């Protein structure tokens, strides 16, 4: 029976994920095996995460348009 006060349950602590870890995990969860890209400043944390695992392979291209065409097949 409740006394009108809300009970607060402690959630088990878990490690927080970085944005880069979330991106790579989402790729894995969706069955992505290859990504095509051209590394640059803003996405370097994602590249760091990609190179720390072996389920998603990065394929280096010479420019972004080439990556788009390569990804189309």
PDB file of N, CA and C in Angstrom, residues 38-71:
ATOM      1  N   UNK A  38      35.675   9.241 -46.009  1.00  0.00           N
ATOM      2  CA  UNK A  38      36.850  10.091 -46.148  1.00  0.00           C
ATOM      3  C   UNK A  38      37.022  10.797 -44.814  1.00  0.00           C
ATOM      4  N   UNK A  39      37.968  10.345 -43.980  1.00  0.00           N
ATOM      5  CA  UNK A  39      38.080  10.888 -42.625  1.00  0.00           C
ATOM      6  C   UNK A  39      38.444  12.370 -42.608  1.00  0.00           C
ATOM      7  N   UNK A  40      37.875  13.051 -41.645  1.00  0.00           N
ATOM      8  CA  UNK A  40      38.159  14.465 -41.447  1.00  0.00           C
ATOM      9  C   UNK A  40      37.863  14.847 -40.012  1.00  0.00           C
ATOM     10  N   UNK A  41      38.188  16.055 -39.639  1.00  0.00           N
ATOM     11  CA  UNK A  41      38.148  16.524 -38.262  1.00  0.00           C
ATOM     12  C   UNK A  41      36.947  16.142 -37.434  1.00  0.00           C
ATOM     13  N   UNK A  42      35.741  16.433 -37.906  1.00  0.00           N
ATOM     14  CA  UNK A  42      34.546  16.242 -37.083  1.00  0.00           C
ATOM     15  C   UNK A  42      34.209  14.778 -36.846  1.00  0.00           C
ATOM     16  N   UNK A  43      34.620  13.886 -37.728  1.00  0.00           N
ATOM     17  CA  UNK A  43      34.244  12.474 -37.597  1.00  0.00           C
ATOM     18  C   UNK A  43      35.378  11.589 -37.079  1.00  0.00           C
ATOM     19  N   UNK A  44      36.495  12.184 -36.700  1.00  0.00           N
ATOM     20  CA  UNK A  44      37.624  11.374 -36.229  1.00  0.00           C
ATOM     21  C   UNK A  44      37.283  10.488 -35.035  1.00  0.00           C
ATOM     22  N   UNK A  45      36.465  10.922 -34.079  1.00  0.00           N
ATOM     23  CA  UNK A  45      36.112   9.997 -32.989  1.00  0.00           C
ATOM     24  C   UNK A  45      35.390   8.741 -33.490  1.00  0.00           C
ATOM     25  N   UNK A  46      34.584   8.885 -34.547  1.00  0.00           N
ATOM     26  CA  UNK A  46      33.908   7.713 -35.118  1.00  0.00           C
ATOM     27  C   UNK A  46      34.937   6.793 -35.750  1.00  0.00           C
ATOM     28  N   UNK A  47      35.894   7.362 -36.460  1.00  0.00           N
ATOM     29  CA  UNK A  47      36.943   6.538 -37.061  1.00  0.00           C
ATOM     30  C   UNK A  47      37.776   5.837 -35.997  1.00  0.00           C
ATOM     31  N   UNK A  48      38.078   6.524 -34.917  1.00  0.00           N
ATOM     32  CA  UNK A  48      38.812   5.879 -33.822  1.00  0.00           C
ATOM     33  C   UNK A  48      38.055   4.653 -33.331  1.00  0.00           C
ATOM     34  N   UNK A  49      36.750   4.789 -33.183  1.00  0.00           N
ATOM     35  CA  UNK A  49      35.930   3.673 -32.698  1.00  0.00           C
ATOM     36  C   UNK A  49      35.851   2.554 -33.736  1.00  0.00           C
ATOM     37  N   UNK A  50      35.738   2.904 -35.010  1.00  0.00           N
ATOM     38  CA  UNK A  50      35.684   1.888 -36.073  1.00  0.00           C
ATOM     39  C   UNK A  50      36.958   1.054 -36.067  1.00  0.00           C
ATOM     40  N   UNK A  51      38.103   1.703 -35.877  1.00  0.00           N
ATOM     41  CA  UNK A  51      39.371   0.986 -35.939  1.00  0.00           C
ATOM     42  C   UNK A  51      39.682   0.200 -34.671  1.00  0.00           C
ATOM     43  N   UNK A  52      38.847   0.316 -33.640  1.00  0.00           N
ATOM     44  CA  UNK A  52      39.037  -0.464 -32.417  1.00  0.00           C
ATOM     45  C   UNK A  52      38.208  -1.742 -32.415  1.00  0.00           C
ATOM     46  N   UNK A  53      37.532  -2.042 -33.514  1.00  0.00           N
ATOM     47  CA  UNK A  53      36.717  -3.250 -33.597  1.00  0.00           C
ATOM     48  C   UNK A  53      36.935  -3.862 -34.982  1.00  0.00           C
ATOM     49  N   UNK A  54      36.375  -5.046 -35.201  1.00  0.00           N
ATOM     50  CA  UNK A  54      36.610  -5.694 -36.497  1.00  0.00           C
ATOM     51  C   UNK A  54      35.337  -6.186 -37.179  1.00  0.00           C
ATOM     52  N   UNK A  55      34.181  -5.751 -36.732  1.00  0.00           N
ATOM     53  CA  UNK A  55      32.930  -6.186 -37.354  1.00  0.00           C
ATOM     54  C   UNK A  55      32.517  -5.288 -38.521  1.00  0.00           C
ATOM     55  N   UNK A  56      32.855  -4.015 -38.455  1.00  0.00           N
ATOM     56  CA  UNK A  56      32.528  -3.063 -39.513  1.00  0.00           C
ATOM     57  C   UNK A  56      33.841  -2.620 -40.144  1.00  0.00           C
ATOM     58  N   UNK A  57      33.945  -2.835 -41.463  1.00  0.00           N
ATOM     59  CA  UNK A  57      35.179  -2.487 -42.175  1.00  0.00           C
ATOM     60  C   UNK A  57      35.042  -1.116 -42.829  1.00  0.00           C
ATOM     61  N   UNK A  58      36.056  -0.292 -42.670  1.00  0.00           N
ATOM     62  CA  UNK A  58      36.082   1.014 -43.320  1.00  0.00           C
ATOM     63  C   UNK A  58      36.841   0.907 -44.632  1.00  0.00           C
ATOM     64  N   UNK A  59      36.264   1.465 -45.692  1.00  0.00           N
ATOM     65  CA  UNK A  59      36.918   1.504 -46.992  1.00  0.00           C
ATOM     66  C   UNK A  59      37.163   2.970 -47.336  1.00  0.00           C
ATOM     67  N   UNK A  60      38.422   3.322 -47.463  1.00  0.00           N
ATOM     68  CA  UNK A  60      38.818   4.701 -47.741  1.00  0.00           C
ATOM     69  C   UNK A  60      38.549   5.045 -49.201  1.00  0.00           C
ATOM     70  N   UNK A  61      37.938   6.195 -49.429  1.00  0.00           N
ATOM     71  CA  UNK A  61      37.688   6.686 -50.787  1.00  0.00           C
ATOM     72  C   UNK A  61      38.410   8.018 -50.956  1.00  0.00           C
ATOM     73  N   UNK A  62      38.492   8.484 -52.195  1.00  0.00           N
ATOM     74  CA  UNK A  62      39.223   9.728 -52.455  1.00  0.00           C
ATOM     75  C   UNK A  62      38.367  10.975 -52.274  1.00  0.00           C
ATOM     76  N   UNK A  63      37.054  10.831 -52.402  1.00  0.00           N
ATOM     77  CA  UNK A  63      36.169  11.977 -52.155  1.00  0.00           C
ATOM     78  C   UNK A  63      34.780  11.469 -51.777  1.00  0.00           C
ATOM     79  N   UNK A  64      33.977  12.362 -51.182  1.00  0.00           N
ATOM     80  CA  UNK A  64      32.684  11.973 -50.627  1.00  0.00           C
ATOM     81  C   UNK A  64      31.723  11.445 -51.685  1.00  0.00           C
ATOM     82  N   UNK A  65      31.741  12.007 -52.885  1.00  0.00           N
ATOM     83  CA  UNK A  65      30.853  11.532 -53.937  1.00  0.00           C
ATOM     84  C   UNK A  65      31.173  10.089 -54.297  1.00  0.00           C
ATOM     85  N   UNK A  66      32.462   9.762 -54.323  1.00  0.00           N
ATOM     86  CA  UNK A  66      32.866   8.384 -54.590  1.00  0.00           C
ATOM     87  C   UNK A  66      32.355   7.434 -53.525  1.00  0.00           C
ATOM     88  N   UNK A  67      32.330   7.885 -52.285  1.00  0.00           N
ATOM     89  CA  UNK A  67      31.813   7.056 -51.192  1.00  0.00           C
ATOM     90  C   UNK A  67      30.335   6.772 -51.400  1.00  0.00           C
ATOM     91  N   UNK A  68      29.594   7.788 -51.818  1.00  0.00           N
ATOM     92  CA  UNK A  68      28.163   7.597 -52.067  1.00  0.00           C
ATOM     93  C   UNK A  68      27.911   6.584 -53.163  1.00  0.00           C
ATOM     94  N   UNK A  69      28.677   6.667 -54.253  1.00  0.00           N
ATOM     95  CA  UNK A  69      28.508   5.712 -55.349  1.00  0.00           C
ATOM     96  C   UNK A  69      28.942   4.309 -54.931  1.00  0.00           C
ATOM     97  N   UNK A  70      30.014   4.205 -54.190  1.00  0.00           N
ATOM     98  CA  UNK A  70      30.484   2.894 -53.734  1.00  0.00           C
ATOM     99  C   UNK A  70      29.449   2.240 -52.824  1.00  0.00           C
ATOM    100  N   UNK A  71      28.834   3.021 -51.963  1.00  0.00           N
ATOM    101  CA  UNK A  71      27.849   2.469 -51.039  1.00  0.00           C
ATOM    102  C   UNK A  71      26.597   1.989 -51.768  1.00  0.00           C
TER     103      UNK A  71
END
